[in-house]
XYZ file of C-alpha atoms in Angstrom:
449
model
C -21.817 9.937 14.446
C -20.045 11.613 17.366
C -21.501 14.993 17.486
C -18.815 16.519 19.323
C -16.256 15.208 16.908
C -18.635 16.552 14.088
C -18.611 20.025 15.582
C -14.817 20.187 15.955
C -14.453 18.730 12.070
C -16.915 21.126 10.991
C -15.273 24.075 12.687
C -11.973 23.421 11.407
C -13.235 22.555 7.832
C -16.089 24.665 7.012
C -16.570 22.559 3.716
C -15.669 18.799 4.933
C -12.656 17.895 2.712
C -13.030 15.235 0.379
C -10.448 12.102 1.508
C -9.855 9.351 -1.036
C -8.588 5.865 0.627
C -7.088 3.769 -1.904
C -7.204 -0.009 -0.830
C -10.309 -1.498 1.081
C -8.511 -3.953 3.384
C -8.093 -3.395 7.210
C -6.025 -0.456 6.977
C -8.350 1.256 4.495
C -11.385 0.362 6.078
C -10.371 1.323 9.604
C -8.940 4.586 8.234
C -12.704 5.462 6.673
C -14.402 4.720 9.815
C -12.024 6.545 12.042
C -12.470 9.494 9.653
C -16.150 9.314 10.159
C -15.826 9.130 14.173
C -13.759 12.243 13.922
C -16.370 14.305 12.219
C -15.227 13.881 8.464
C -18.426 13.436 6.192
C -16.777 12.925 2.541
C -14.698 9.651 2.599
C -14.374 7.456 -0.242
C -12.696 4.024 -0.221
C -11.771 2.567 -3.593
C -10.899 -1.280 -3.409
C -9.462 -2.903 -6.721
C -11.163 -6.557 -5.850
C -14.487 -6.596 -7.621
C -16.112 -7.554 -3.873
C -15.211 -7.543 -0.393
C -14.870 -11.233 0.208
C -14.064 -13.295 3.543
C -10.367 -14.502 2.212
C -7.108 -14.925 3.812
C -6.186 -16.681 6.621
C -5.935 -15.744 10.548
C -4.286 -12.944 12.451
C -3.677 -11.777 15.855
C -4.868 -8.146 17.298
C -2.839 -6.883 20.189
C -4.820 -5.110 23.024
C -3.769 -1.903 21.691
C -5.437 -2.236 18.414
C -8.626 -4.068 20.069
C -8.853 -0.967 22.237
C -9.018 1.337 19.323
C -11.823 -1.276 17.431
C -13.688 -1.066 20.699
C -13.541 2.809 20.764
C -15.019 2.810 17.189
C -17.837 0.413 18.645
C -16.774 -2.600 16.799
C -15.715 -5.090 19.446
C -19.223 -6.332 19.996
C -19.541 -7.523 16.472
C -16.008 -8.726 16.080
C -15.887 -11.178 19.250
C -18.496 -13.472 18.145
C -16.289 -14.816 15.343
C -12.930 -14.324 17.029
C -11.333 -16.258 19.992
C -9.574 -14.448 23.149
C -6.043 -15.193 23.158
C -5.016 -15.914 26.750
C -1.423 -17.391 26.559
C 1.431 -17.403 24.205
C 4.063 -20.122 24.371
C 7.257 -20.461 22.791
C 9.081 -24.001 22.074
C 12.282 -25.143 20.796
C 11.779 -27.708 17.774
C 12.629 -30.501 20.062
C 9.415 -29.969 21.934
C 11.057 -28.301 24.986
C 9.049 -25.299 26.216
C 11.154 -21.966 26.229
C 8.587 -19.656 28.035
C 4.769 -19.322 28.586
C 3.295 -15.520 28.725
C -0.109 -14.692 29.259
C -1.858 -12.358 27.039
C -4.551 -9.920 27.208
C -6.798 -9.359 30.086
C -4.492 -12.156 31.922
C -1.355 -9.915 31.150
C -2.791 -6.947 32.988
C -4.321 -5.258 29.711
C -7.787 -3.658 29.904
C -8.761 -5.170 26.506
C -8.308 -8.964 25.246
C -5.851 -9.943 22.681
C -7.961 -11.648 19.528
C -7.183 -14.267 17.186
C -9.521 -13.678 14.281
C -9.984 -14.907 10.704
C -8.877 -11.929 8.320
C -12.089 -12.513 6.411
C -14.253 -12.167 9.489
C -12.462 -8.729 10.490
C -12.566 -7.213 7.105
C -16.484 -7.904 6.866
C -17.032 -6.479 10.277
C -15.197 -3.244 8.848
C -16.672 -3.115 5.797
C -20.158 -3.539 7.028
C -19.467 -0.707 9.325
C -18.592 1.401 6.589
C -21.697 0.955 4.473
C -24.035 1.199 7.602
C -22.211 4.561 8.640
C -21.016 6.420 5.732
C -23.361 4.767 3.255
C -22.912 2.292 0.626
C -21.287 4.754 -2.113
C -18.655 5.068 0.691
C -17.118 1.705 -0.553
C -16.489 1.653 -4.297
C -15.135 -2.022 -5.246
C -13.550 -2.895 -8.835
C -11.634 0.417 -9.106
C -7.978 0.809 -8.323
C -5.700 3.784 -8.213
C -3.003 3.591 -11.263
C -1.457 6.797 -10.708
C -0.946 9.901 -8.774
C 0.239 13.121 -9.477
C 0.718 16.369 -7.295
C -1.185 19.492 -8.110
C 0.363 23.027 -7.422
C -1.804 23.274 -4.448
C -0.540 19.997 -3.093
C -3.670 18.172 -3.684
C -3.371 14.828 -5.365
C -4.638 13.892 -8.744
C -5.577 10.357 -9.016
C -5.792 7.843 -12.364
C -8.399 5.543 -11.524
C -9.094 2.449 -13.739
C -12.437 0.418 -12.732
C -13.933 -2.577 -14.289
C -17.465 -4.072 -14.874
C -17.512 -7.360 -16.066
C -15.867 -7.087 -19.576
C -16.308 -3.355 -19.738
C -13.053 -1.105 -18.436
C -12.416 2.534 -17.970
C -10.468 5.110 -16.921
C -10.921 8.224 -14.756
C -9.390 10.877 -12.696
C -10.236 12.565 -9.539
C -8.480 15.513 -7.549
C -9.580 14.714 -3.900
C -8.566 17.131 -0.912
C -6.675 14.425 0.703
C -5.421 10.810 -0.490
C -4.397 8.208 1.880
C -2.379 5.213 0.509
C -3.847 1.859 2.240
C -2.910 -0.584 -0.613
C -0.728 -2.790 0.746
C 3.033 -3.905 0.115
C 2.569 -3.281 -3.391
C 0.927 -0.201 -3.104
C 0.298 1.935 -5.979
C 0.344 5.143 -4.237
C 3.633 4.610 -2.645
C 5.038 3.553 -6.254
C 3.861 7.052 -7.602
C 5.431 8.857 -4.612
C 9.178 6.500 -5.171
C 8.764 5.318 -8.756
C 12.414 3.970 -8.578
C 11.901 1.893 -5.367
C 11.351 -1.420 -7.188
C 9.754 -4.424 -5.420
C 9.820 -5.522 -1.857
C 12.816 -7.340 -1.102
C 13.030 -10.767 -0.284
C 15.219 -12.449 2.677
C 15.296 -15.651 1.218
C 12.623 -17.348 3.477
C 9.303 -18.896 2.160
C 6.225 -18.424 4.351
C 3.138 -21.022 4.109
C 0.054 -20.273 5.717
C -3.386 -21.648 5.874
C -6.526 -22.600 7.849
C -7.611 -25.868 9.254
C -10.658 -27.044 11.058
C -9.928 -29.490 14.114
C -11.509 -30.799 17.117
C -10.960 -28.625 20.082
C -9.234 -31.262 22.099
C -6.436 -31.587 19.693
C -5.562 -27.879 19.445
C -5.141 -26.647 22.778
C -6.218 -23.293 23.975
C -2.975 -21.362 23.442
C -1.004 -19.594 20.873
C 2.301 -21.539 20.010
C 5.396 -20.406 18.295
C 8.055 -23.171 17.733
C 11.191 -23.663 15.731
C 15.110 -23.165 15.313
C 17.217 -20.992 13.780
C 16.189 -22.116 10.236
C 12.317 -22.853 10.395
C 9.306 -21.994 12.417
C 5.703 -22.741 13.119
C 2.749 -20.515 14.271
C -0.196 -22.260 15.464
C -3.199 -21.112 17.124
C -7.159 -21.347 17.166
C -9.237 -18.518 16.319
C -12.890 -19.459 16.954
C -15.094 -21.278 19.663
C -15.656 -24.799 19.520
C -18.716 -25.492 17.367
C -21.077 -28.230 16.032
C -21.085 -32.000 17.253
C -17.452 -32.523 16.779
C -16.905 -29.517 18.931
C -14.462 -28.267 16.104
C -12.390 -24.725 15.949
C -10.915 -22.899 12.964
C -6.941 -23.214 13.588
C -4.705 -20.467 11.901
C -1.151 -21.682 11.032
C 1.804 -20.144 9.539
C 5.312 -21.793 8.805
C 8.501 -20.416 7.637
C 11.859 -21.585 6.107
C 14.622 -20.838 3.936
C 13.742 -21.541 0.333
C 15.400 -24.770 -1.161
C 18.090 -24.161 -3.565
C 16.361 -23.374 -7.327
C 13.119 -22.553 -5.749
C 12.082 -18.957 -5.742
C 8.261 -19.407 -5.253
C 7.204 -16.957 -7.251
C 9.919 -14.464 -6.184
C 11.585 -14.713 -9.725
C 10.083 -11.308 -10.732
C 9.526 -8.276 -8.374
C 5.898 -8.184 -9.423
C 5.209 -11.514 -7.672
C 6.703 -10.526 -4.267
C 4.293 -10.253 -1.604
C 1.506 -12.243 -3.392
C -0.734 -14.220 -1.188
C -2.617 -16.122 -3.696
C -0.157 -18.825 -4.764
C -1.963 -22.110 -3.756
C 0.384 -25.109 -3.134
C -0.455 -28.463 -2.034
C 0.499 -29.261 1.724
C 2.595 -32.022 0.697
C 4.964 -29.431 -0.653
C 5.971 -28.655 2.723
C 4.447 -31.253 5.082
C 7.788 -33.275 5.306
C 9.569 -30.463 7.137
C 7.354 -30.585 9.936
C 7.635 -34.146 10.521
C 7.334 -35.120 14.296
C 6.757 -31.538 15.435
C 4.600 -31.784 18.183
C 4.132 -29.493 21.176
C 2.152 -30.785 24.401
C -0.338 -32.580 22.397
C -0.794 -30.457 19.613
C 0.525 -32.151 16.434
C 1.470 -29.537 13.432
C 1.512 -32.327 10.913
C -1.854 -33.533 12.015
C -3.098 -29.492 11.657
C -1.492 -29.065 8.296
C -3.203 -32.345 6.962
C -6.576 -31.062 7.955
C -6.222 -27.676 5.749
C -8.630 -27.521 2.750
C -5.798 -25.324 1.225
C -2.514 -23.413 1.435
C -0.732 -20.584 0.083
C 3.052 -20.031 -0.204
C 4.522 -16.509 -0.687
C 8.098 -15.268 -0.162
C 8.755 -13.375 3.166
C 9.003 -9.810 2.188
C 8.865 -6.397 3.725
C 9.651 -2.731 2.784
C 12.669 -0.880 3.502
C 11.893 2.272 6.097
C 11.031 5.322 4.396
C 12.281 8.807 5.404
C 8.934 10.456 4.543
C 5.277 8.966 4.418
C 3.693 12.330 3.422
C 3.866 14.503 0.293
C 1.760 17.556 0.496
C -1.888 16.239 1.080
C -1.117 12.594 0.272
C 0.345 9.924 2.865
C 0.507 6.253 3.404
C -0.878 3.978 6.114
C -0.581 0.186 7.098
C 1.567 -1.950 4.903
C 1.854 0.677 2.183
C 3.785 2.739 4.789
C 5.746 -0.137 6.921
C 5.469 -3.177 5.554
C 7.136 -5.606 8.035
C 8.031 -9.222 8.543
C 5.331 -11.473 10.223
C 6.502 -11.444 13.453
C 5.071 -10.358 16.806
C 1.419 -9.814 15.680
C 1.960 -6.465 14.600
C 0.901 -6.302 10.747
C -3.097 -5.764 11.404
C -2.342 -4.404 14.859
C -0.388 -1.198 13.572
C -2.599 -0.615 10.981
C -5.573 -0.015 12.884
C -3.450 2.277 15.101
C -2.232 4.365 12.077
C -5.868 4.541 10.658
C -7.057 6.199 14.408
C -4.073 8.188 14.721
C -4.227 9.750 11.003
C -7.862 10.790 11.745
C -7.168 12.275 15.097
C -4.425 14.217 13.292
C -6.607 15.457 10.717
C -9.198 16.475 12.706
C -7.063 18.686 15.024
C -5.386 20.575 12.206
C -7.132 23.092 9.907
C -4.756 22.578 7.060
C -4.722 18.994 5.949
C -1.175 18.996 4.940
C -0.481 19.896 8.508
C -2.559 17.332 9.981
C -0.715 14.386 7.757
C 2.684 15.910 8.489
C 1.760 15.456 12.648
C 0.471 12.032 12.043
C 3.610 10.986 10.226
C 5.573 12.661 12.903
C 4.038 10.302 15.414
C 3.932 7.181 13.752
C 6.743 6.712 11.595
C 9.683 6.599 14.026
C 7.963 3.942 15.827
C 7.222 1.969 13.034
C 10.805 2.325 11.201
C 11.825 0.649 14.633
C 9.150 -2.117 14.609
C 10.312 -2.955 10.914
C 13.627 -3.223 12.090
C 12.865 -5.010 15.224
C 11.278 -7.463 13.080
C 14.317 -8.228 11.062
C 16.182 -9.064 14.091
C 13.011 -11.754 14.662
C 11.385 -9.385 17.095
C 10.158 -11.303 20.016
C 10.489 -14.725 18.670
C 14.273 -14.169 19.001
C 14.189 -16.406 21.953
C 13.782 -19.493 19.773
C 16.843 -18.751 17.760
C 18.539 -17.927 21.431
C 17.446 -21.392 22.844
C 18.755 -23.281 19.666
C 22.169 -21.588 19.608
C 22.901 -22.441 23.154
C 21.257 -25.848 23.354
C 20.737 -27.183 19.570
C 19.821 -30.576 20.669
C 17.079 -29.491 23.136
C 17.337 -29.143 27.011
C 15.647 -30.256 30.136
C 14.845 -26.975 31.820
C 15.088 -23.796 29.765
C 16.424 -21.763 32.572
C 19.723 -23.710 32.443
C 19.982 -22.477 28.955
C 18.656 -18.691 28.984
C 17.872 -17.189 32.555
C 14.226 -16.293 32.845
C 15.130 -12.646 32.988
C 16.928 -12.846 29.863
C 14.040 -14.168 28.127
C 11.566 -11.540 29.884
C 13.726 -8.604 28.752
C 13.112 -9.661 24.930
C 9.382 -9.460 25.253
C 9.488 -6.309 27.280
C 11.872 -4.693 24.910
C 9.666 -5.695 21.831
C 6.433 -4.294 23.580
C 8.193 -1.124 24.324
C 9.301 -0.358 21.029
C 5.647 -0.641 19.564
C 4.150 1.122 22.532
C 1.907 -1.861 23.309
C 3.049 -2.489 27.228
C 0.217 -2.719 29.492
C 0.899 0.531 31.039
C 1.067 2.483 27.591
C -2.038 0.643 26.609
C -4.313 0.877 29.531
C -4.133 4.787 29.414
C -7.004 4.413 26.855
C -6.949 5.599 23.562
C -5.163 8.885 22.685
C -7.011 9.266 19.677
C -10.556 10.273 20.741
C -11.309 13.434 19.066
C -11.526 16.302 21.897
C -14.255 18.408 22.438
C -14.374 21.653 20.870
C -13.016 24.773 22.669
C -16.175 26.846 23.957
C -15.906 30.749 23.959
């Protein structure tokens, strides 16, 4: 533990408050580690799944998130199972290159951008929580089923748990509750009982992981498509084995065909990551999609499995914080999967929350300060992603040259392309100048005298 942080937290909280975090995903586990680093000793993560398992597909962590993981001492554990993303390329579906951008260290950041399997990141986080906070700090098989405020502002939680065939219920009254339980958050639903399910924009997303020879994948991240459908493909591991194979993450999006809701018929299914479908369901839509030697169909055929879900987000909230209860990550600001900001901003949320709590002697004031900093920027990002974020350059190129082009700068001037990327980076405060100032969430030394 950081002794300076522990001293500060002890001076503000003579008896360390009990913080319960609902959700053991990236947002919840990073929040637990951030609170521990800030000197909080009584932190409990409750996770509905029976165990933390390496499931899911890949994700990209922007340098601002990698900076925060480095500050938590996790970068050395994370890097061996990830890959530094050095270049991002945008393509028109016809194969024409729209733009190429250096990423991470090559773009002038002090920290890399990482492509990583979600399961690896979650395992690193969970292992650190157990090692630093103790095994009892991460409780699986328990979910928050309801929340009600007490007169003093503390939350009363209703918990449901199961051990095999045995099920039970309990209640708990922690000092602080953090809802990190995703797009279908029970904590958010308790705060906003009339909100309903996440809205669907009519697009379907297919995701999966393939194992491919490194020579067939390229060394860059690609985003390709037109105004109707897109493909995102990138390697996320270093070559291994005799075949020099790498793990490849892919995500595809296009409008749903008439009559197909892909599990969207009922609100309870929206945002579901676990609808397994055969690759043949969508393979035909990407026939002929090849970009500088990277064949999207070949990568799809190499997948062991594929998952389909509706592209959904959440409406921005006017408030995240109610007394001593607040939200982080997707529970607070679920956004369309554009611009690599889902996991990235969850990590930054966690660090900002712990920092704010450590600097205020009243937990409610700390949570309010956290929200004042984070909510406006995240609302702006949610809205930017609805406008396609940095991927707007693909639609722009297609609108101006639907059948392709020889030189993109005859269609979209270089400065116009660069301006799209700059605006998006500034919206999320992940431009190099801002990120390179270092983490603003280190807990300061306590005042003396």
